[in-house]
Amino acid sequence: MKTTHKLLLICLFFYLPLSGNAWGLTGHRVIGEIADSYLTKKAKREIGKILGFESVAMASNWPDFIKSNPAYDYLDNWHYTNIRGGLTQNEVKAFLEADTTTKAYAKINFMVNELKNRRYVLSPETKTHYLRLLIHIVGDIHQPMHVGRPDDRGGNSIKVKWFSEDTNLHRVWDNNLIDFQKLSYTEYAEAINHTTREERSMLQSQPVSQWFWDSYSITERLYADVKPDQRLDYVYNYKYIDVLNRRLLEGGVHLAGVLNDIFR
């Protein structure tokens, strides 16, 4: 009995996400669920060949689950791109294009190119690895604080309170706001997934750099609107719920566009 209990605890340790992961479980799954609703039949079929019975929503959390394994420490920088404040859109675009390191912008482009490449065959393990990471990281950069400033680690160093709970600005956007809505990921996706064909076409024609700029622009507002140790509560939720829902929705639509393009 004791052995069984220990095994259960070990399993829970390796499959529970660490605190501070982008969007948390629910946010990533909302984006994955929305993306799945806009996949072409061919994209769904090809993704099924890679992921098997694992849905896009479920696959979206894998890169956070494996953070407990030191073998994957090299992936830590893939989840964000920190950019100093006060830049123009052209300056942000130039920064992204000049950054060939292991940050989110470079890695999204890398994985898209690898999965689209027909000149050589990726192993099934590599395909699964890249697809799970791509699903997750596209979601990551729609969380505004994943395009936050380097000096405060994307808001992680800005301590605030969520009602009476000690937290930080980054975690407010990862988890606190979403959890406050008290919805499952399927309920949340259904509640906000309302777009027209024209709107989806417009969003899916945007370059990846635009996704980063949109998050960056939001962070400029968020930084200006918070003070260290400030208490955030109902008022903050009311003020930013539309921004939150829009980023989740756009993340899903953008992800669908990327996947449909890869598997067309």
mmCIF file of C-alpha atoms in Angstrom:
data_model
loop_
_atom_site.group_PDB
_atom_site.id
_atom_site.type_symbol
_atom_site.label_atom_id
_atom_site.label_comp_id
_atom_site.label_asym_id
_atom_site.label_seq_id
_atom_site.Cartn_x
_atom_site.Cartn_y
_atom_site.Cartn_z
ATOM 1 C CA MET A 1 0.000 0.000 0.000
ATOM 2 C CA LYS A 2 2.832 2.381 0.903
ATOM 3 C CA THR A 3 4.611 1.575 -2.363
ATOM 4 C CA THR A 4 1.471 2.371 -4.363
ATOM 5 C CA HIS A 5 1.071 5.663 -2.512
ATOM 6 C CA LYS A 6 4.682 6.656 -3.242
ATOM 7 C CA LEU A 7 4.267 5.838 -6.927
ATOM 8 C CA LEU A 8 1.152 7.985 -7.086
ATOM 9 C CA LEU A 9 2.989 10.921 -5.527
ATOM 10 C CA ILE A 10 5.856 10.539 -7.995
ATOM 11 C CA CYS A 11 3.433 10.518 -10.924
ATOM 12 C CA LEU A 12 1.693 13.623 -9.642
ATOM 13 C CA PHE A 13 5.027 15.403 -9.264
ATOM 14 C CA PHE A 14 6.010 14.782 -12.855
ATOM 15 C CA TYR A 15 2.635 15.644 -14.367
ATOM 16 C CA LEU A 16 1.619 18.698 -12.382
ATOM 17 C CA PRO A 17 2.809 21.958 -13.969
ATOM 18 C CA LEU A 18 5.172 24.224 -12.074
ATOM 19 C CA SER A 19 3.804 27.546 -10.888
ATOM 20 C CA GLY A 20 4.395 30.478 -13.208
ATOM 21 C CA ASN A 21 3.923 28.577 -16.453
ATOM 22 C CA ALA A 22 2.430 30.657 -19.236
ATOM 23 C CA TRP A 23 -1.376 30.681 -19.222
ATOM 24 C CA GLY A 24 -1.383 27.721 -16.805
ATOM 25 C CA LEU A 25 -3.275 24.565 -17.692
ATOM 26 C CA THR A 26 -6.559 26.231 -18.563
ATOM 27 C CA GLY A 27 -5.267 29.049 -20.757
ATOM 28 C CA HIS A 28 -3.164 26.807 -22.963
ATOM 29 C CA ARG A 29 -6.018 24.344 -23.330
ATOM 30 C CA VAL A 30 -8.447 27.128 -24.258
ATOM 31 C CA ILE A 31 -6.110 28.178 -27.072
ATOM 32 C CA GLY A 32 -5.672 24.562 -28.188
ATOM 33 C CA GLU A 33 -9.425 23.954 -28.148
ATOM 34 C CA ILE A 34 -10.112 27.072 -30.201
ATOM 35 C CA ALA A 35 -7.379 26.160 -32.677
ATOM 36 C CA ASP A 36 -8.820 22.668 -33.078
ATOM 37 C CA SER A 37 -12.190 24.138 -34.089
ATOM 38 C CA TYR A 38 -10.580 25.870 -37.095
ATOM 39 C CA LEU A 39 -8.311 23.095 -38.375
ATOM 40 C CA THR A 40 -8.815 21.767 -41.882
ATOM 41 C CA LYS A 41 -9.669 18.094 -42.309
ATOM 42 C CA LYS A 42 -6.198 17.433 -43.683
ATOM 43 C CA ALA A 43 -4.479 19.222 -40.813
ATOM 44 C CA LYS A 44 -6.526 17.255 -38.277
ATOM 45 C CA ARG A 45 -5.637 14.016 -40.015
ATOM 46 C CA GLU A 46 -1.905 14.777 -40.159
ATOM 47 C CA ILE A 47 -1.816 16.008 -36.570
ATOM 48 C CA GLY A 48 -3.596 12.811 -35.525
ATOM 49 C CA LYS A 49 -0.849 10.765 -37.185
ATOM 50 C CA ILE A 50 1.715 12.557 -35.017
ATOM 51 C CA LEU A 51 -0.112 12.950 -31.710
ATOM 52 C CA GLY A 52 -2.340 9.888 -31.832
ATOM 53 C CA PHE A 53 -5.244 10.270 -29.416
ATOM 54 C CA GLU A 54 -3.669 13.347 -27.786
ATOM 55 C CA SER A 55 -5.712 16.429 -28.662
ATOM 56 C CA VAL A 56 -4.210 19.812 -29.488
ATOM 57 C CA ALA A 57 -5.576 21.077 -26.160
ATOM 58 C CA MET A 58 -3.874 18.290 -24.195
ATOM 59 C CA ALA A 59 -0.621 18.549 -26.159
ATOM 60 C CA SER A 60 -0.442 22.258 -25.319
ATOM 61 C CA ASN A 61 0.618 21.570 -21.716
ATOM 62 C CA TRP A 62 3.374 19.030 -22.378
ATOM 63 C CA PRO A 63 6.241 21.593 -22.519
ATOM 64 C CA ASP A 64 5.325 22.761 -19.016
ATOM 65 C CA PHE A 65 4.888 19.263 -17.611
ATOM 66 C CA ILE A 66 8.427 18.262 -18.606
ATOM 67 C CA LYS A 67 10.021 21.273 -16.859
ATOM 68 C CA SER A 68 10.532 18.998 -13.848
ATOM 69 C CA ASN A 69 13.011 16.963 -15.932
ATOM 70 C CA PRO A 70 16.510 18.585 -16.037
ATOM 71 C CA ALA A 71 17.107 17.004 -19.436
ATOM 72 C CA TYR A 72 14.756 19.629 -20.883
ATOM 73 C CA ASP A 73 16.306 22.663 -19.190
ATOM 74 C CA TYR A 74 17.585 23.828 -22.580
ATOM 75 C CA LEU A 75 13.973 24.621 -23.544
ATOM 76 C CA ASP A 76 13.441 27.217 -20.796
ATOM 77 C CA ASN A 77 14.274 30.223 -22.990
ATOM 78 C CA TRP A 78 12.023 29.047 -25.804
ATOM 79 C CA HIS A 79 8.881 30.187 -23.971
ATOM 80 C CA TYR A 80 9.360 33.970 -24.115
ATOM 81 C CA THR A 81 11.150 36.926 -25.677
ATOM 82 C CA ASN A 82 11.873 39.766 -23.250
ATOM 83 C CA ILE A 83 12.189 43.193 -24.847
ATOM 84 C CA ARG A 84 13.029 46.533 -23.195
ATOM 85 C CA GLY A 85 10.217 49.051 -22.994
ATOM 86 C CA GLY A 86 9.564 52.157 -25.051
ATOM 87 C CA LEU A 87 10.218 50.764 -28.540
ATOM 88 C CA THR A 88 8.294 51.380 -31.762
ATOM 89 C CA GLN A 89 6.778 48.556 -33.783
ATOM 90 C CA ASN A 90 9.612 48.713 -36.303
ATOM 91 C CA GLU A 91 12.185 48.595 -33.510
ATOM 92 C CA VAL A 92 10.495 45.554 -31.958
ATOM 93 C CA LYS A 93 10.388 43.836 -35.350
ATOM 94 C CA ALA A 94 14.092 44.577 -35.917
ATOM 95 C CA PHE A 95 14.928 43.217 -32.465
ATOM 96 C CA LEU A 96 13.013 39.995 -33.125
ATOM 97 C CA GLU A 97 14.595 39.442 -36.513
ATOM 98 C CA ALA A 98 18.095 40.086 -35.159
ATOM 99 C CA ASP A 99 17.626 37.604 -32.307
ATOM 100 C CA THR A 100 18.743 34.182 -33.524
ATOM 101 C CA THR A 101 19.113 32.741 -30.017
ATOM 102 C CA THR A 102 16.846 30.298 -28.226
ATOM 103 C CA LYS A 103 13.972 32.749 -27.726
ATOM 104 C CA ALA A 104 10.342 32.294 -28.743
ATOM 105 C CA TYR A 105 10.344 34.205 -32.044
ATOM 106 C CA ALA A 106 13.325 32.380 -33.487
ATOM 107 C CA LYS A 107 12.098 29.008 -32.248
ATOM 108 C CA ILE A 108 8.565 29.388 -33.623
ATOM 109 C CA ASN A 109 10.013 30.081 -37.070
ATOM 110 C CA PHE A 110 12.502 27.230 -36.706
ATOM 111 C CA MET A 111 9.870 24.642 -35.764
ATOM 112 C CA VAL A 112 7.434 25.773 -38.461
ATOM 113 C CA ASN A 113 10.183 25.391 -41.068
ATOM 114 C CA GLU A 114 11.196 21.979 -39.725
ATOM 115 C CA LEU A 115 7.644 20.636 -39.725
ATOM 116 C CA LYS A 116 6.982 22.033 -43.231
ATOM 117 C CA ASN A 117 10.253 20.733 -44.674
ATOM 118 C CA ARG A 118 9.770 18.023 -47.287
ATOM 119 C CA ARG A 119 13.450 17.626 -48.215
ATOM 120 C CA TYR A 120 14.128 15.208 -45.383
ATOM 121 C CA VAL A 121 12.046 13.113 -43.034
ATOM 122 C CA LEU A 122 11.927 13.941 -39.342
ATOM 123 C CA SER A 123 11.729 11.009 -36.961
ATOM 124 C CA PRO A 124 8.297 10.441 -35.353
ATOM 125 C CA GLU A 125 9.786 11.444 -31.983
ATOM 126 C CA THR A 126 11.145 14.712 -33.371
ATOM 127 C CA LYS A 127 7.856 15.530 -35.089
ATOM 128 C CA THR A 128 5.955 14.971 -31.861
ATOM 129 C CA HIS A 129 8.493 17.026 -29.914
ATOM 130 C CA TYR A 130 8.360 19.993 -32.293
ATOM 131 C CA LEU A 131 4.579 19.915 -32.701
ATOM 132 C CA ARG A 132 3.924 19.914 -28.961
ATOM 133 C CA LEU A 133 6.421 22.735 -28.464
ATOM 134 C CA LEU A 134 5.014 24.794 -31.327
ATOM 135 C CA ILE A 135 1.441 24.478 -30.028
ATOM 136 C CA HIS A 136 2.591 25.585 -26.599
ATOM 137 C CA ILE A 137 4.911 28.429 -27.565
ATOM 138 C CA VAL A 138 2.447 30.033 -29.978
ATOM 139 C CA GLY A 139 0.125 30.125 -26.974
ATOM 140 C CA ASP A 140 2.892 31.464 -24.729
ATOM 141 C CA ILE A 141 3.586 34.609 -26.681
ATOM 142 C CA HIS A 142 -0.088 35.593 -26.647
ATOM 143 C CA GLN A 143 0.285 35.919 -22.875
ATOM 144 C CA PRO A 144 1.433 39.555 -22.837
ATOM 145 C CA MET A 145 4.012 39.171 -20.080
ATOM 146 C CA HIS A 146 5.910 36.629 -22.207
ATOM 147 C CA VAL A 147 6.920 39.651 -24.248
ATOM 148 C CA GLY A 148 7.690 41.650 -21.110
ATOM 149 C CA ARG A 149 10.832 43.454 -20.032
ATOM 150 C CA PRO A 150 14.130 41.729 -19.234
ATOM 151 C CA ASP A 151 14.897 43.777 -16.111
ATOM 152 C CA ASP A 152 11.886 42.355 -14.224
ATOM 153 C CA ARG A 153 11.850 38.941 -15.955
ATOM 154 C CA GLY A 154 8.574 39.576 -17.741
ATOM 155 C CA GLY A 155 6.841 40.842 -14.614
ATOM 156 C CA ASN A 156 7.980 37.965 -12.381
ATOM 157 C CA SER A 157 9.852 40.420 -10.135
ATOM 158 C CA ILE A 158 6.897 42.777 -9.751
ATOM 159 C CA LYS A 159 5.244 41.578 -6.551
ATOM 160 C CA VAL A 160 1.520 42.265 -6.201
ATOM 161 C CA LYS A 161 -1.463 40.792 -4.424
ATOM 162 C CA TRP A 162 -4.349 39.048 -6.124
ATOM 163 C CA PHE A 163 -7.051 39.862 -3.590
ATOM 164 C CA SER A 164 -5.247 38.613 -0.432
ATOM 165 C CA GLU A 165 -2.852 36.206 -2.189
ATOM 166 C CA ASP A 166 0.814 37.101 -2.700
ATOM 167 C CA THR A 167 1.679 36.763 -6.373
ATOM 168 C CA ASN A 168 3.421 38.697 -9.148
ATOM 169 C CA LEU A 169 2.325 40.481 -12.318
ATOM 170 C CA HIS A 170 3.428 37.619 -14.550
ATOM 171 C CA ARG A 171 1.461 35.030 -12.579
ATOM 172 C CA VAL A 172 -1.628 37.236 -12.536
ATOM 173 C CA TRP A 173 -1.736 36.855 -16.309
ATOM 174 C CA ASP A 174 -0.629 33.230 -16.336
ATOM 175 C CA ASN A 175 -3.162 31.956 -13.835
ATOM 176 C CA ASN A 176 -4.958 34.338 -11.485
ATOM 177 C CA LEU A 177 -7.154 36.127 -14.017
ATOM 178 C CA ILE A 178 -8.081 32.943 -15.871
ATOM 179 C CA ASP A 179 -8.749 30.916 -12.741
ATOM 180 C CA PHE A 180 -10.959 33.746 -11.452
ATOM 181 C CA GLN A 181 -13.424 33.066 -14.286
ATOM 182 C CA LYS A 182 -14.213 29.618 -12.779
ATOM 183 C CA LEU A 183 -14.609 27.898 -16.161
ATOM 184 C CA SER A 184 -13.290 24.630 -17.537
ATOM 185 C CA TYR A 185 -11.189 24.997 -20.680
ATOM 186 C CA THR A 186 -14.037 23.715 -22.873
ATOM 187 C CA GLU A 187 -16.521 26.124 -21.285
ATOM 188 C CA TYR A 188 -14.077 28.996 -21.657
ATOM 189 C CA ALA A 189 -13.332 28.212 -25.306
ATOM 190 C CA GLU A 190 -17.040 27.984 -26.112
ATOM 191 C CA ALA A 191 -17.714 31.288 -24.347
ATOM 192 C CA ILE A 192 -15.161 33.350 -26.314
ATOM 193 C CA ASN A 193 -14.790 31.500 -29.628
ATOM 194 C CA HIS A 194 -16.846 33.789 -31.838
ATOM 195 C CA THR A 195 -15.195 34.982 -35.057
ATOM 196 C CA THR A 196 -16.193 35.619 -38.646
ATOM 197 C CA ARG A 197 -14.449 34.067 -41.643
ATOM 198 C CA GLU A 198 -13.166 37.526 -42.577
ATOM 199 C CA GLU A 199 -11.754 38.103 -39.104
ATOM 200 C CA ARG A 200 -9.981 34.740 -39.096
ATOM 201 C CA SER A 201 -8.549 35.423 -42.527
ATOM 202 C CA MET A 202 -7.213 38.781 -41.356
ATOM 203 C CA LEU A 203 -5.672 37.336 -38.187
ATOM 204 C CA GLN A 204 -4.101 34.388 -39.990
ATOM 205 C CA SER A 205 -2.519 36.664 -42.587
ATOM 206 C CA GLN A 206 -0.581 38.530 -39.884
ATOM 207 C CA PRO A 207 3.162 37.863 -39.629
ATOM 208 C CA VAL A 208 4.437 36.275 -36.410
ATOM 209 C CA SER A 209 6.129 39.562 -35.515
ATOM 210 C CA GLN A 210 2.678 41.174 -35.286
ATOM 211 C CA TRP A 211 1.646 38.697 -32.565
ATOM 212 C CA PHE A 212 4.670 39.747 -30.537
ATOM 213 C CA TRP A 213 3.997 43.432 -31.122
ATOM 214 C CA ASP A 214 0.416 43.090 -29.942
ATOM 215 C CA SER A 215 1.536 41.430 -26.696
ATOM 216 C CA TYR A 216 4.331 43.975 -26.280
ATOM 217 C CA SER A 217 1.865 46.863 -26.714
ATOM 218 C CA ILE A 218 -0.358 45.404 -24.015
ATOM 219 C CA THR A 219 2.556 45.018 -21.608
ATOM 220 C CA GLU A 220 3.336 48.717 -21.971
ATOM 221 C CA ARG A 221 -0.157 49.412 -20.617
ATOM 222 C CA LEU A 222 0.123 46.783 -17.890
ATOM 223 C CA TYR A 223 3.435 48.115 -16.608
ATOM 224 C CA ALA A 224 2.086 51.663 -16.468
ATOM 225 C CA ASP A 225 -1.011 50.514 -14.606
ATOM 226 C CA VAL A 226 0.526 48.673 -11.644
ATOM 227 C CA LYS A 227 2.625 49.554 -8.628
ATOM 228 C CA PRO A 228 4.730 47.149 -6.527
ATOM 229 C CA ASP A 229 2.669 45.444 -3.808
ATOM 230 C CA GLN A 230 -0.569 46.765 -5.291
ATOM 231 C CA ARG A 231 -3.755 44.809 -4.542
ATOM 232 C CA LEU A 232 -5.453 43.641 -7.726
ATOM 233 C CA ASP A 233 -9.053 42.498 -7.486
ATOM 234 C CA TYR A 234 -12.493 42.829 -9.094
ATOM 235 C CA VAL A 235 -11.604 46.169 -10.639
ATOM 236 C CA TYR A 236 -8.538 44.741 -12.376
ATOM 237 C CA ASN A 237 -10.571 41.810 -13.669
ATOM 238 C CA TYR A 238 -13.255 44.155 -15.026
ATOM 239 C CA LYS A 239 -10.637 46.357 -16.654
ATOM 240 C CA TYR A 240 -8.707 43.601 -18.418
ATOM 241 C CA ILE A 241 -11.078 40.675 -18.973
ATOM 242 C CA ASP A 242 -11.708 41.709 -22.589
ATOM 243 C CA VAL A 243 -7.964 41.955 -23.232
ATOM 244 C CA LEU A 244 -7.430 38.532 -21.681
ATOM 245 C CA ASN A 245 -10.192 36.907 -23.719
ATOM 246 C CA ARG A 246 -9.011 38.537 -26.917
ATOM 247 C CA ARG A 247 -5.454 37.245 -26.473
ATOM 248 C CA LEU A 248 -6.736 33.719 -25.842
ATOM 249 C CA LEU A 249 -8.991 33.885 -28.902
ATOM 250 C CA GLU A 250 -6.294 35.308 -31.169
ATOM 251 C CA GLY A 251 -3.852 32.695 -29.896
ATOM 252 C CA GLY A 252 -6.233 29.944 -30.980
ATOM 253 C CA VAL A 253 -6.941 31.466 -34.383
ATOM 254 C CA HIS A 254 -3.254 32.131 -35.051
ATOM 255 C CA LEU A 255 -2.324 28.593 -33.991
ATOM 256 C CA ALA A 256 -4.934 27.105 -36.324
ATOM 257 C CA GLY A 257 -3.545 29.178 -39.176
ATOM 258 C CA VAL A 258 0.006 27.974 -38.525
ATOM 259 C CA LEU A 259 -1.019 24.317 -38.288
ATOM 260 C CA ASN A 260 -3.204 24.488 -41.393
ATOM 261 C CA ASP A 261 -0.297 26.001 -43.319
ATOM 262 C CA ILE A 262 2.135 23.334 -42.139
ATOM 263 C CA PHE A 263 -0.173 20.432 -42.999
ATOM 264 C CA ARG A 264 -1.849 21.770 -46.136
#
